[in-house]
mmCIF file with all atom_site columns, C-alpha atoms in Angstrom:
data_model
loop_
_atom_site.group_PDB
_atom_site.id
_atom_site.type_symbol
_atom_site.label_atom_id
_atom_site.label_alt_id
_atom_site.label_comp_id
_atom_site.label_asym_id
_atom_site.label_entity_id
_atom_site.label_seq_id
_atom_site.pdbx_PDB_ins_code
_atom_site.Cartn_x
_atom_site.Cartn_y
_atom_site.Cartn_z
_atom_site.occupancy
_atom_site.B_iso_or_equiv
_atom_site.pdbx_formal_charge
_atom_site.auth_seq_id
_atom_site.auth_comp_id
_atom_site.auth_asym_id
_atom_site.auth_atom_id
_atom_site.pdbx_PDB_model_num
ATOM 1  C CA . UNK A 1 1  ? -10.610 -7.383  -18.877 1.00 49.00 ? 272 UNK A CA 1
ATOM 2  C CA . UNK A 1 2  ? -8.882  -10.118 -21.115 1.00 51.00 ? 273 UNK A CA 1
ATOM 3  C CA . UNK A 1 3  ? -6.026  -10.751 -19.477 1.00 66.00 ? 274 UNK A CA 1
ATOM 4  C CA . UNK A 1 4  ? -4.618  -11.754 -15.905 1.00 91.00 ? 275 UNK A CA 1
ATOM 5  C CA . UNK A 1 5  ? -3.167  -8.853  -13.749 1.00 95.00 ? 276 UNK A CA 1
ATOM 6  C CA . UNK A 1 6  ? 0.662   -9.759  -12.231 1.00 95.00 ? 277 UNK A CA 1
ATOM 7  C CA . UNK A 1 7  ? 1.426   -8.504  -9.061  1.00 96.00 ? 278 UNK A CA 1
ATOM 8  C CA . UNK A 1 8  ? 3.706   -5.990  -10.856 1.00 96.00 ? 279 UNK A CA 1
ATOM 9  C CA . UNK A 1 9  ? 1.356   -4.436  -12.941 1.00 96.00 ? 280 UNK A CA 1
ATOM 10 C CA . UNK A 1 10 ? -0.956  -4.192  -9.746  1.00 96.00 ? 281 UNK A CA 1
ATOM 11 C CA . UNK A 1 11 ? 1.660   -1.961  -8.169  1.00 96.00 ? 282 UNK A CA 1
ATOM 12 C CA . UNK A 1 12 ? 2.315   -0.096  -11.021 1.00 96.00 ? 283 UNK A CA 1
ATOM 13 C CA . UNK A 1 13 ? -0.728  0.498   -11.756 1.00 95.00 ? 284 UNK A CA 1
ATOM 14 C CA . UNK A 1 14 ? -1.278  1.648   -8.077  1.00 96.00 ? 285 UNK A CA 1
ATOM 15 C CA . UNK A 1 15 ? 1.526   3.590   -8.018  1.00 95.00 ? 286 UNK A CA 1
ATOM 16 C CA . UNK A 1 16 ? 0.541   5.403   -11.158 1.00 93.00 ? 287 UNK A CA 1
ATOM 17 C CA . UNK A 1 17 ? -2.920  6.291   -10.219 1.00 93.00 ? 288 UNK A CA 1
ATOM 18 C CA . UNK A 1 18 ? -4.489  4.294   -13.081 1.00 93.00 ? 289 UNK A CA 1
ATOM 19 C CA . UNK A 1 19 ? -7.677  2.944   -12.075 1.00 94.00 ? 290 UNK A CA 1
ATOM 20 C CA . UNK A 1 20 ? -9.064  -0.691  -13.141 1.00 94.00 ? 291 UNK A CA 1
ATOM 21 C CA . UNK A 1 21 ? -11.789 1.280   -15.611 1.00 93.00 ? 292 UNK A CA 1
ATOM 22 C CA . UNK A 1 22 ? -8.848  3.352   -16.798 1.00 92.00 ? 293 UNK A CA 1
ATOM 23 C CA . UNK A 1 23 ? -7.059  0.323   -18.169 1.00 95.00 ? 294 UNK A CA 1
ATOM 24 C CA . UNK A 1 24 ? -10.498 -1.000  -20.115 1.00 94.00 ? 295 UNK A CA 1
ATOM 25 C CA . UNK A 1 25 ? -10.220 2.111   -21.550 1.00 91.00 ? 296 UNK A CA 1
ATOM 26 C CA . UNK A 1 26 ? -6.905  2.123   -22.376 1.00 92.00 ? 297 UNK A CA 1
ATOM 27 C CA . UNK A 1 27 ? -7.586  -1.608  -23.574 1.00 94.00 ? 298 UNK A CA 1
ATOM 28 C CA . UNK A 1 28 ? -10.663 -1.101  -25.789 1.00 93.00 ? 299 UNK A CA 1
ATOM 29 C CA . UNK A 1 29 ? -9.291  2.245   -27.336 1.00 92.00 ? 300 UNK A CA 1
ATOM 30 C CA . UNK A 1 30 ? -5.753  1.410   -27.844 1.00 91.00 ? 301 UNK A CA 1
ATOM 31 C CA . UNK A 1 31 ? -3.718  0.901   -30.569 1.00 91.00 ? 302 UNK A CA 1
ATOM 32 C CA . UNK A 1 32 ? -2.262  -2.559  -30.922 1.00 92.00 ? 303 UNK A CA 1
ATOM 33 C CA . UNK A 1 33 ? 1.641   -2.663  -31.654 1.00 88.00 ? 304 UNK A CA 1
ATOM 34 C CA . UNK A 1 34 ? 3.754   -5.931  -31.573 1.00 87.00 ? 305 UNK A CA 1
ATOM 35 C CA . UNK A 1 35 ? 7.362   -5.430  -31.185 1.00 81.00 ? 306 UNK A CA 1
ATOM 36 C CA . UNK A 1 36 ? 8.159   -9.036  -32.568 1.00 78.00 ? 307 UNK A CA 1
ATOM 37 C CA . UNK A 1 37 ? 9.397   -10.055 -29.420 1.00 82.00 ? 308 UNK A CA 1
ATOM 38 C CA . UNK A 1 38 ? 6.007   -12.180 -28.589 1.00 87.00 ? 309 UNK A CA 1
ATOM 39 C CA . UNK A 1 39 ? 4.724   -8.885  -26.295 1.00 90.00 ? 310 UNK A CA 1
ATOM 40 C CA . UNK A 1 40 ? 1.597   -7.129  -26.945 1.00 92.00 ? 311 UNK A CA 1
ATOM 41 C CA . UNK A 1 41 ? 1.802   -3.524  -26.464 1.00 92.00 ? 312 UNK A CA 1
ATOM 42 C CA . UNK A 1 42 ? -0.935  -1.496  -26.188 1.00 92.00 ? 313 UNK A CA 1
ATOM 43 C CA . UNK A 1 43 ? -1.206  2.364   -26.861 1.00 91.00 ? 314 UNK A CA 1
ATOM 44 C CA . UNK A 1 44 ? -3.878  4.831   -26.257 1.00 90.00 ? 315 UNK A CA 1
ATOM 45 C CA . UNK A 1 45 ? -2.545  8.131   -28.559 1.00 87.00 ? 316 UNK A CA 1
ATOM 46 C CA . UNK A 1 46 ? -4.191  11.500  -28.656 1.00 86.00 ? 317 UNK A CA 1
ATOM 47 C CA . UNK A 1 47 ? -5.871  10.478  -31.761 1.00 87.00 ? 318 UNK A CA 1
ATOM 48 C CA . UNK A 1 48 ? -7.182  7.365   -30.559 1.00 86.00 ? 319 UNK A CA 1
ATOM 49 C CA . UNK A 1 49 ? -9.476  8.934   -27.724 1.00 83.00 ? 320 UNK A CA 1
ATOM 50 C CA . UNK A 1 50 ? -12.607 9.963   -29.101 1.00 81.00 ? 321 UNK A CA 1
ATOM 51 C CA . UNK A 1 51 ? -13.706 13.570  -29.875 1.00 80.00 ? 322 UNK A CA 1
ATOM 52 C CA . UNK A 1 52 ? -16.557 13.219  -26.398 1.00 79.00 ? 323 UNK A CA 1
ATOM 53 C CA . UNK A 1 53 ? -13.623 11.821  -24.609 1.00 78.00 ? 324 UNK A CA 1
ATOM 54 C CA . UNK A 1 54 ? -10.651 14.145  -24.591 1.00 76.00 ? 325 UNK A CA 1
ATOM 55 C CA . UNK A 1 55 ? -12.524 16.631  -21.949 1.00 79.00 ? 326 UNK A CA 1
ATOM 56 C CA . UNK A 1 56 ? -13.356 14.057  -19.217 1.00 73.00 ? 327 UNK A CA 1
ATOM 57 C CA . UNK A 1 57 ? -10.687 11.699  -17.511 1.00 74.00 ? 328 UNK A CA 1
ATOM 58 C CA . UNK A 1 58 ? -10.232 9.589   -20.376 1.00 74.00 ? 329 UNK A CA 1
ATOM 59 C CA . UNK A 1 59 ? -8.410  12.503  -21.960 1.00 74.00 ? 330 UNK A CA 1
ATOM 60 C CA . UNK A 1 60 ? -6.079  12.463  -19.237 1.00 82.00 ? 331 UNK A CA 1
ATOM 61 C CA . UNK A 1 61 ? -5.356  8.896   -20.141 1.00 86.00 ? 332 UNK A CA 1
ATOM 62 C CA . UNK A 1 62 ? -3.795  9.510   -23.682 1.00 88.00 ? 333 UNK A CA 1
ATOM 63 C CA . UNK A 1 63 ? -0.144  8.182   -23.311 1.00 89.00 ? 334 UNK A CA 1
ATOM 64 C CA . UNK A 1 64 ? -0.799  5.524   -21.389 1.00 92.00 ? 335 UNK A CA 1
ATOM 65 C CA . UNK A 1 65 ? 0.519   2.437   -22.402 1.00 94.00 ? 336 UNK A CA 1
ATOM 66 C CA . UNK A 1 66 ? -0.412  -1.544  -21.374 1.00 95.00 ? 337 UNK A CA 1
ATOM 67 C CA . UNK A 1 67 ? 2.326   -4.153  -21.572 1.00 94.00 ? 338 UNK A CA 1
ATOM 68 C CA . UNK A 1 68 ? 1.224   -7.990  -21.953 1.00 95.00 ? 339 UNK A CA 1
ATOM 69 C CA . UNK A 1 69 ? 3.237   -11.176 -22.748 1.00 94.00 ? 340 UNK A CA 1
ATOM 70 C CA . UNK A 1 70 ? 2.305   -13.652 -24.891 1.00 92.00 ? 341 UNK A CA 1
ATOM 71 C CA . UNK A 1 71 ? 0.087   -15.546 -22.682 1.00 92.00 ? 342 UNK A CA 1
ATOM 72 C CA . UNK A 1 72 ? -2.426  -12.497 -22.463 1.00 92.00 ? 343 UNK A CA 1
ATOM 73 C CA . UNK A 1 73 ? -1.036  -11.187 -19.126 1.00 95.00 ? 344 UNK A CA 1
ATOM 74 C CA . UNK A 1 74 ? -1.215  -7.797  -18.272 1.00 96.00 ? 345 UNK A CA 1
ATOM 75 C CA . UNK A 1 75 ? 2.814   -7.559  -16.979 1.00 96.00 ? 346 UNK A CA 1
ATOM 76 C CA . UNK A 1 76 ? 2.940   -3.791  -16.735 1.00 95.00 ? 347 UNK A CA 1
ATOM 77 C CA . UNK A 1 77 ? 1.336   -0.193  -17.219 1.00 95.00 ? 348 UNK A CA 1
ATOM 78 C CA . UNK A 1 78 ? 2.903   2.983   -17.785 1.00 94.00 ? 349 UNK A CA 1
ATOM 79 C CA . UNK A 1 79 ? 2.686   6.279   -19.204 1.00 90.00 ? 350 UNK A CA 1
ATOM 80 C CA . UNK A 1 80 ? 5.058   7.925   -21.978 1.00 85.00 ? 351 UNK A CA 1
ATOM 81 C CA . UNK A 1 81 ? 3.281   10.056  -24.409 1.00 71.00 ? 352 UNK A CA 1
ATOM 82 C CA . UNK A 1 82 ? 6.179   9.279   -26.824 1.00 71.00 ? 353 UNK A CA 1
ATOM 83 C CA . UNK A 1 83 ? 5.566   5.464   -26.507 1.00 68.00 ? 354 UNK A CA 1
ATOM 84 C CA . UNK A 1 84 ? 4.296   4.904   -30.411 1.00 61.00 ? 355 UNK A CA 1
ATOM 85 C CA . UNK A 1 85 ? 7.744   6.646   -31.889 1.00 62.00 ? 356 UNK A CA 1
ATOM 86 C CA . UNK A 1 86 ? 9.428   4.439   -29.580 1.00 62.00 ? 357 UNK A CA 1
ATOM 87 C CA . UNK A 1 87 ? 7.934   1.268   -30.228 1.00 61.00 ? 358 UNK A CA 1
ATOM 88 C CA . UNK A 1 88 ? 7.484   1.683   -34.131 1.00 58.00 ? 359 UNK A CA 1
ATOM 89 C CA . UNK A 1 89 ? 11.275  1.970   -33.939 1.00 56.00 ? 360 UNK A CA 1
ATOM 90 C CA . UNK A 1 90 ? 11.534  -1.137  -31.519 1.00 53.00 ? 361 UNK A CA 1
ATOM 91 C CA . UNK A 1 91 ? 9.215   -2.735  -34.039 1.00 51.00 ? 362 UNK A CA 1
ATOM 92 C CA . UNK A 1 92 ? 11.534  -1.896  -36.942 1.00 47.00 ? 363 UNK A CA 1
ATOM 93 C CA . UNK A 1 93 ? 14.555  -2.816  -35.621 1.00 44.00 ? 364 UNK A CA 1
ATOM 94 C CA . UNK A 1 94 ? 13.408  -6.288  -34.683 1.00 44.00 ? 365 UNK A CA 1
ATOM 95 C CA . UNK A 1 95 ? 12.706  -7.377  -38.117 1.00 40.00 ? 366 UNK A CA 1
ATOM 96 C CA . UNK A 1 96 ? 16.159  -7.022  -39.459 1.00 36.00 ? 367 UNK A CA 1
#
């Protein structure tokens, strides 16, 4: 895992039901999208899950989304299978 788990994430992730091998996954599949706000966010999209994937529990996983700050930490995880509209659009907006 590259970064650092918070306590926060820990709980999320818990609370979520998204296991540590779930988040590599999410983490070595994801799409990489900075806001310009120094976070890293982290999306795993339909189309990012490979074709062998999308039956098994990874396919499940497609929506999921990683949040870290700019020291590498993992600060929070969460599911929105909207997420990549939403953050292009964060990612627009900051730039003006």
């Amino acid at each position: 895992m590259n970064g650092n788990l918070t306590a926060h994430a820990r709980v999320r992730m818990a609370q979520r039901g998204i296991r540590s091998d779930d988040l590599e996954y999410v983490l070595q599949h994801g799409r990489r999208i900075r806001p310009g706000n120094g976070s890293l966010y982290i999306f795993l999209g339909n189309r990012d899950v490979p074709q062998e994937d999308r039956i098994g529990r990874q396919g499940k996983l497609a929506g999921t989304v990683v949040v870290l700050d700019r020291a590498g930490n993992i600060v929070t995880v969460y599911r929105n299978s909207r997420a990549s509209r939403m953050l292009k659009k964060r990612r627009r907006c900051s730039r003006n």
